[in-house]
Amino acid sequence: MTSIADLRKSYERAELSEDASQANPMLQFEQWLKEAITSEVPEPNAMTLATVASNLRPSIRVVLIKGYDERGITWFTNYDSRKGQELVGNPFAALQFHWVELERVVRIEGLVGQVSIEESDDYFHSRPFDSRIGAWASPQSQVISGRGVLVANAAKYAAQFLLRPPRPPHWGGYRLKPDSWQFWQGRKSRLHDQLRYTLSHAANTTPGGEPMWIRERLAP
């Protein structure tokens, strides 16, 4: 059996240079996300979300990106879940995308807030019926006696709402507004490319009103 310590991979698919990267990190992210989708990597929309509780203990889980624009990165979940409660106490969080097949990682940090009621309603009603019922059936992050609880809850709410379940008041969207991005491209001999973008404190916007980003290379 191979030792875990002996597991290695040589990263040689691509490179990431200052000249070839976008000046705006959201555009760089969009480019990489589209390439991940086009390359048909498994679940290119999956991202790890890290939050910190009031006792300063971090926690992570995988969620799915549902949108992005100049306002930030959006996902939807149960507000009463562990991540929701931790975001109440500390609204700063971090996201990470890991596209293994492309040898790429994107890390994003920033302030998180809930999206509008209208955005949450619109997305909720676009979901498949079973997913809408599931939002009612699962008391996310709470202890339950067994899977039967979920099945019974799903049957109860399906009978109650028939084909028109409304959005639960405890369920909706979050948006992380980035103030820091890191793009990592694996390279040979562990001399990886890593670019960091941070908001400029001297001048936060361009004459056109767009954020000003400082792009720097970090040692891997």
Short mmCIF file of C-alpha atoms in Angstrom, two decimals:
data_model
loop_
_atom_site.label_atom_id
_atom_site.label_comp_id
_atom_site.label_asym_id
_atom_site.label_seq_id
_atom_site.Cartn_x
_atom_site.Cartn_y
_atom_site.Cartn_z
CA MET A 1 0.00 0.00 0.00
CA THR A 2 1.37 3.41 -1.00
CA SER A 3 2.13 5.75 1.88
CA ILE A 4 0.00 8.89 1.96
CA ALA A 5 3.22 10.89 2.30
CA ASP A 6 4.39 9.48 -1.04
CA LEU A 7 1.32 10.60 -3.01
CA ARG A 8 2.43 13.31 -5.41
CA LYS A 9 1.33 14.93 -8.64
CA SER A 10 3.23 17.14 -11.06
CA TYR A 11 1.11 20.12 -12.11
CA GLU A 12 1.81 20.98 -15.73
CA ARG A 13 -1.47 21.90 -17.44
CA ALA A 14 -1.28 25.70 -17.55
CA GLU A 15 0.23 28.88 -16.16
CA LEU A 16 -1.04 32.13 -14.66
CA SER A 17 0.86 35.33 -15.40
CA GLU A 18 0.24 38.97 -14.62
CA ASP A 19 0.19 39.84 -18.33
CA ALA A 20 -2.32 37.14 -19.27
CA SER A 21 -4.70 37.62 -16.32
CA GLN A 22 -7.61 40.04 -16.02
CA ALA A 23 -7.15 43.30 -14.10
CA ASN A 24 -10.60 42.78 -12.56
CA PRO A 25 -10.70 39.59 -10.43
CA MET A 26 -14.41 39.04 -11.12
CA LEU A 27 -13.60 38.79 -14.83
CA GLN A 28 -10.76 36.40 -14.09
CA PHE A 29 -13.12 34.30 -11.98
CA GLU A 30 -15.73 34.31 -14.72
CA GLN A 31 -13.13 33.15 -17.26
CA TRP A 32 -11.98 30.27 -15.06
CA LEU A 33 -15.51 29.24 -14.09
CA LYS A 34 -16.59 29.10 -17.73
CA GLU A 35 -13.50 27.03 -18.56
CA ALA A 36 -14.35 24.65 -15.70
CA ILE A 37 -17.90 24.27 -17.01
CA THR A 38 -16.75 23.80 -20.59
CA SER A 39 -14.18 21.22 -19.48
CA GLU A 40 -16.98 19.29 -17.74
CA VAL A 41 -15.15 18.95 -14.46
CA PRO A 42 -17.35 17.37 -11.75
CA GLU A 43 -19.61 19.99 -10.14
CA PRO A 44 -17.74 23.10 -11.26
CA ASN A 45 -20.27 25.15 -9.24
CA ALA A 46 -19.31 23.57 -5.91
CA MET A 47 -17.52 25.83 -3.45
CA THR A 48 -16.34 25.44 0.13
CA LEU A 49 -17.76 28.04 2.52
CA ALA A 50 -15.85 28.84 5.72
CA THR A 51 -17.43 30.71 8.63
CA VAL A 52 -16.33 31.43 12.20
CA ALA A 53 -18.47 30.97 15.30
CA SER A 54 -18.60 33.28 18.32
CA ASN A 55 -16.16 30.95 20.12
CA LEU A 56 -13.69 31.60 17.24
CA ARG A 57 -13.89 28.02 15.98
CA PRO A 58 -14.02 27.89 12.16
CA SER A 59 -16.27 25.52 10.25
CA ILE A 60 -16.51 24.62 6.58
CA ARG A 61 -19.02 22.98 4.26
CA VAL A 62 -19.68 22.71 0.53
CA VAL A 63 -22.42 24.84 -1.05
CA LEU A 64 -23.29 25.66 -4.67
CA ILE A 65 -22.77 29.03 -6.31
CA LYS A 66 -26.04 30.24 -7.84
CA GLY A 67 -24.97 33.57 -9.26
CA TYR A 68 -22.23 36.18 -9.49
CA ASP A 69 -21.99 39.78 -10.65
CA GLU A 70 -20.33 43.03 -9.58
CA ARG A 71 -22.17 42.75 -6.23
CA GLY A 72 -20.54 39.43 -5.32
CA ILE A 73 -21.02 35.66 -5.10
CA THR A 74 -24.49 34.25 -4.29
CA TRP A 75 -25.74 30.99 -2.77
CA PHE A 76 -28.93 29.87 -1.02
CA THR A 77 -29.47 27.92 2.18
CA ASN A 78 -31.32 27.64 5.48
CA TYR A 79 -30.86 30.80 7.59
CA ASP A 80 -31.28 28.74 10.78
CA SER A 81 -28.42 26.37 9.87
CA ARG A 82 -25.05 26.44 11.61
CA LYS A 83 -23.56 28.57 8.85
CA GLY A 84 -26.50 30.95 9.03
CA GLN A 85 -26.17 31.37 12.78
CA GLU A 86 -22.41 31.89 12.51
CA LEU A 87 -22.89 34.56 9.86
CA VAL A 88 -25.21 36.42 12.23
CA GLY A 89 -22.41 36.64 14.79
CA ASN A 90 -19.59 37.20 12.28
CA PRO A 91 -20.62 38.25 8.76
CA PHE A 92 -17.15 37.74 7.26
CA ALA A 93 -16.56 34.48 5.39
CA ALA A 94 -14.32 32.78 2.83
CA LEU A 95 -15.08 30.72 -0.27
CA GLN A 96 -12.91 28.29 -2.19
CA PHE A 97 -13.32 26.66 -5.59
CA HIS A 98 -11.06 23.70 -6.36
CA TRP A 99 -11.12 22.51 -9.94
CA VAL A 100 -8.84 19.50 -9.55
CA GLU A 101 -8.74 18.50 -13.21
CA LEU A 102 -7.64 22.01 -14.22
CA GLU A 103 -5.13 22.23 -11.34
CA ARG A 104 -6.75 25.48 -10.19
CA VAL A 105 -7.97 26.98 -6.94
CA VAL A 106 -9.81 30.27 -6.35
CA ARG A 107 -10.07 31.70 -2.83
CA ILE A 108 -12.41 34.60 -2.05
CA GLU A 109 -12.89 36.55 1.19
CA GLY A 110 -15.35 39.26 2.10
CA LEU A 111 -18.45 40.49 3.90
CA VAL A 112 -21.66 38.46 3.66
CA GLY A 113 -25.25 39.72 3.70
CA GLN A 114 -28.65 38.32 2.83
CA VAL A 115 -30.00 38.96 -0.66
CA SER A 116 -33.36 40.68 -1.14
CA ILE A 117 -36.64 38.91 -0.47
CA GLU A 118 -37.45 39.20 -4.17
CA GLU A 119 -34.21 37.45 -5.17
CA SER A 120 -34.83 34.65 -2.70
CA ASP A 121 -38.42 34.23 -3.89
CA ASP A 122 -37.43 34.19 -7.55
CA TYR A 123 -34.76 31.56 -7.07
CA PHE A 124 -36.87 29.41 -4.72
CA HIS A 125 -39.72 29.19 -7.22
CA SER A 126 -37.30 28.21 -9.99
CA ARG A 127 -36.20 25.10 -8.06
CA PRO A 128 -37.56 21.60 -8.69
CA PHE A 129 -40.60 20.66 -6.59
CA ASP A 130 -38.68 18.13 -4.45
CA SER A 131 -36.05 20.74 -3.60
CA ARG A 132 -38.72 23.22 -2.54
CA ILE A 133 -40.35 20.63 -0.29
CA GLY A 134 -36.92 19.67 1.05
CA ALA A 135 -36.38 23.25 2.24
CA TRP A 136 -39.42 22.81 4.49
CA ALA A 137 -38.69 19.23 5.51
CA SER A 138 -35.13 19.63 6.78
CA PRO A 139 -34.41 21.43 10.08
CA GLN A 140 -30.86 21.92 8.86
CA SER A 141 -28.02 21.41 11.36
CA GLN A 142 -30.43 20.23 14.09
CA VAL A 143 -30.26 16.77 15.69
CA ILE A 144 -32.98 14.40 14.45
CA SER A 145 -33.81 10.85 15.53
CA GLY A 146 -33.44 9.35 12.06
CA ARG A 147 -34.04 9.70 8.34
CA GLY A 148 -37.69 8.90 8.95
CA VAL A 149 -38.12 12.41 10.32
CA LEU A 150 -37.15 13.91 6.98
CA VAL A 151 -39.38 11.54 5.01
CA ALA A 152 -42.35 12.23 7.28
CA ASN A 153 -41.78 15.99 7.09
CA ALA A 154 -41.55 15.87 3.29
CA ALA A 155 -44.83 13.96 3.08
CA LYS A 156 -46.51 16.38 5.48
CA TYR A 157 -45.48 19.52 3.63
CA ALA A 158 -46.20 18.00 0.22
CA ALA A 159 -49.75 17.28 1.37
CA GLN A 160 -50.08 20.72 2.95
CA PHE A 161 -48.83 22.78 0.01
CA LEU A 162 -49.69 20.41 -2.87
CA LEU A 163 -47.82 21.69 -5.94
CA ARG A 164 -47.28 25.27 -4.73
CA PRO A 165 -44.97 25.32 -1.69
CA PRO A 166 -44.07 28.90 -0.72
CA ARG A 167 -40.56 29.90 0.25
CA PRO A 168 -39.95 29.14 3.94
CA PRO A 169 -39.21 32.29 5.96
CA HIS A 170 -36.02 30.59 7.23
CA TRP A 171 -34.64 29.95 3.74
CA GLY A 172 -33.01 32.34 1.29
CA GLY A 173 -29.89 33.71 -0.29
CA TYR A 174 -26.57 35.13 0.84
CA ARG A 175 -24.13 37.23 -1.12
CA LEU A 176 -20.42 37.57 -0.34
CA LYS A 177 -18.94 40.88 -1.47
CA PRO A 178 -15.27 40.15 -2.14
CA ASP A 179 -12.46 42.32 -0.82
CA SER A 180 -9.75 39.73 -1.50
CA TRP A 181 -9.22 37.13 -4.23
CA GLN A 182 -6.47 34.56 -4.77
CA PHE A 183 -6.02 32.60 -7.98
CA TRP A 184 -3.77 29.53 -7.83
CA GLN A 185 -2.52 27.62 -10.83
CA GLY A 186 -0.50 24.49 -10.21
CA ARG A 187 2.98 24.45 -11.81
CA LYS A 188 5.82 21.98 -12.10
CA SER A 189 8.28 21.50 -9.21
CA ARG A 190 5.80 23.07 -6.78
CA LEU A 191 6.67 26.53 -8.15
CA HIS A 192 2.99 27.35 -8.48
CA ASP A 193 1.54 30.60 -9.82
CA GLN A 194 -0.51 32.53 -7.29
CA LEU A 195 -1.99 35.99 -7.84
CA ARG A 196 -3.75 37.96 -5.12
CA TYR A 197 -6.17 40.83 -5.72
CA THR A 198 -7.03 43.24 -2.90
CA LEU A 199 -9.13 46.38 -2.93
CA SER A 200 -7.11 49.59 -3.06
CA HIS A 201 -7.55 51.72 0.06
CA ALA A 202 -6.12 54.80 -1.61
CA ALA A 203 -8.74 54.92 -4.35
CA ASN A 204 -11.58 52.47 -4.10
CA THR A 205 -13.08 53.12 -7.51
CA THR A 206 -12.03 53.99 -11.03
CA PRO A 207 -13.33 57.13 -12.77
CA GLY A 208 -16.06 54.86 -14.16
CA GLY A 209 -17.11 53.79 -10.67
CA GLU A 210 -15.56 50.30 -10.77
CA PRO A 211 -13.52 48.93 -7.83
CA MET A 212 -9.75 49.47 -7.94
CA TRP A 213 -7.83 46.23 -7.40
CA ILE A 214 -4.17 45.74 -6.52
CA ARG A 215 -2.76 42.60 -8.17
CA GLU A 216 0.27 40.96 -6.56
CA ARG A 217 2.15 37.70 -7.01
CA LEU A 218 2.50 35.53 -3.91
CA ALA A 219 5.17 32.91 -3.36
CA PRO A 220 3.56 29.45 -3.39
#
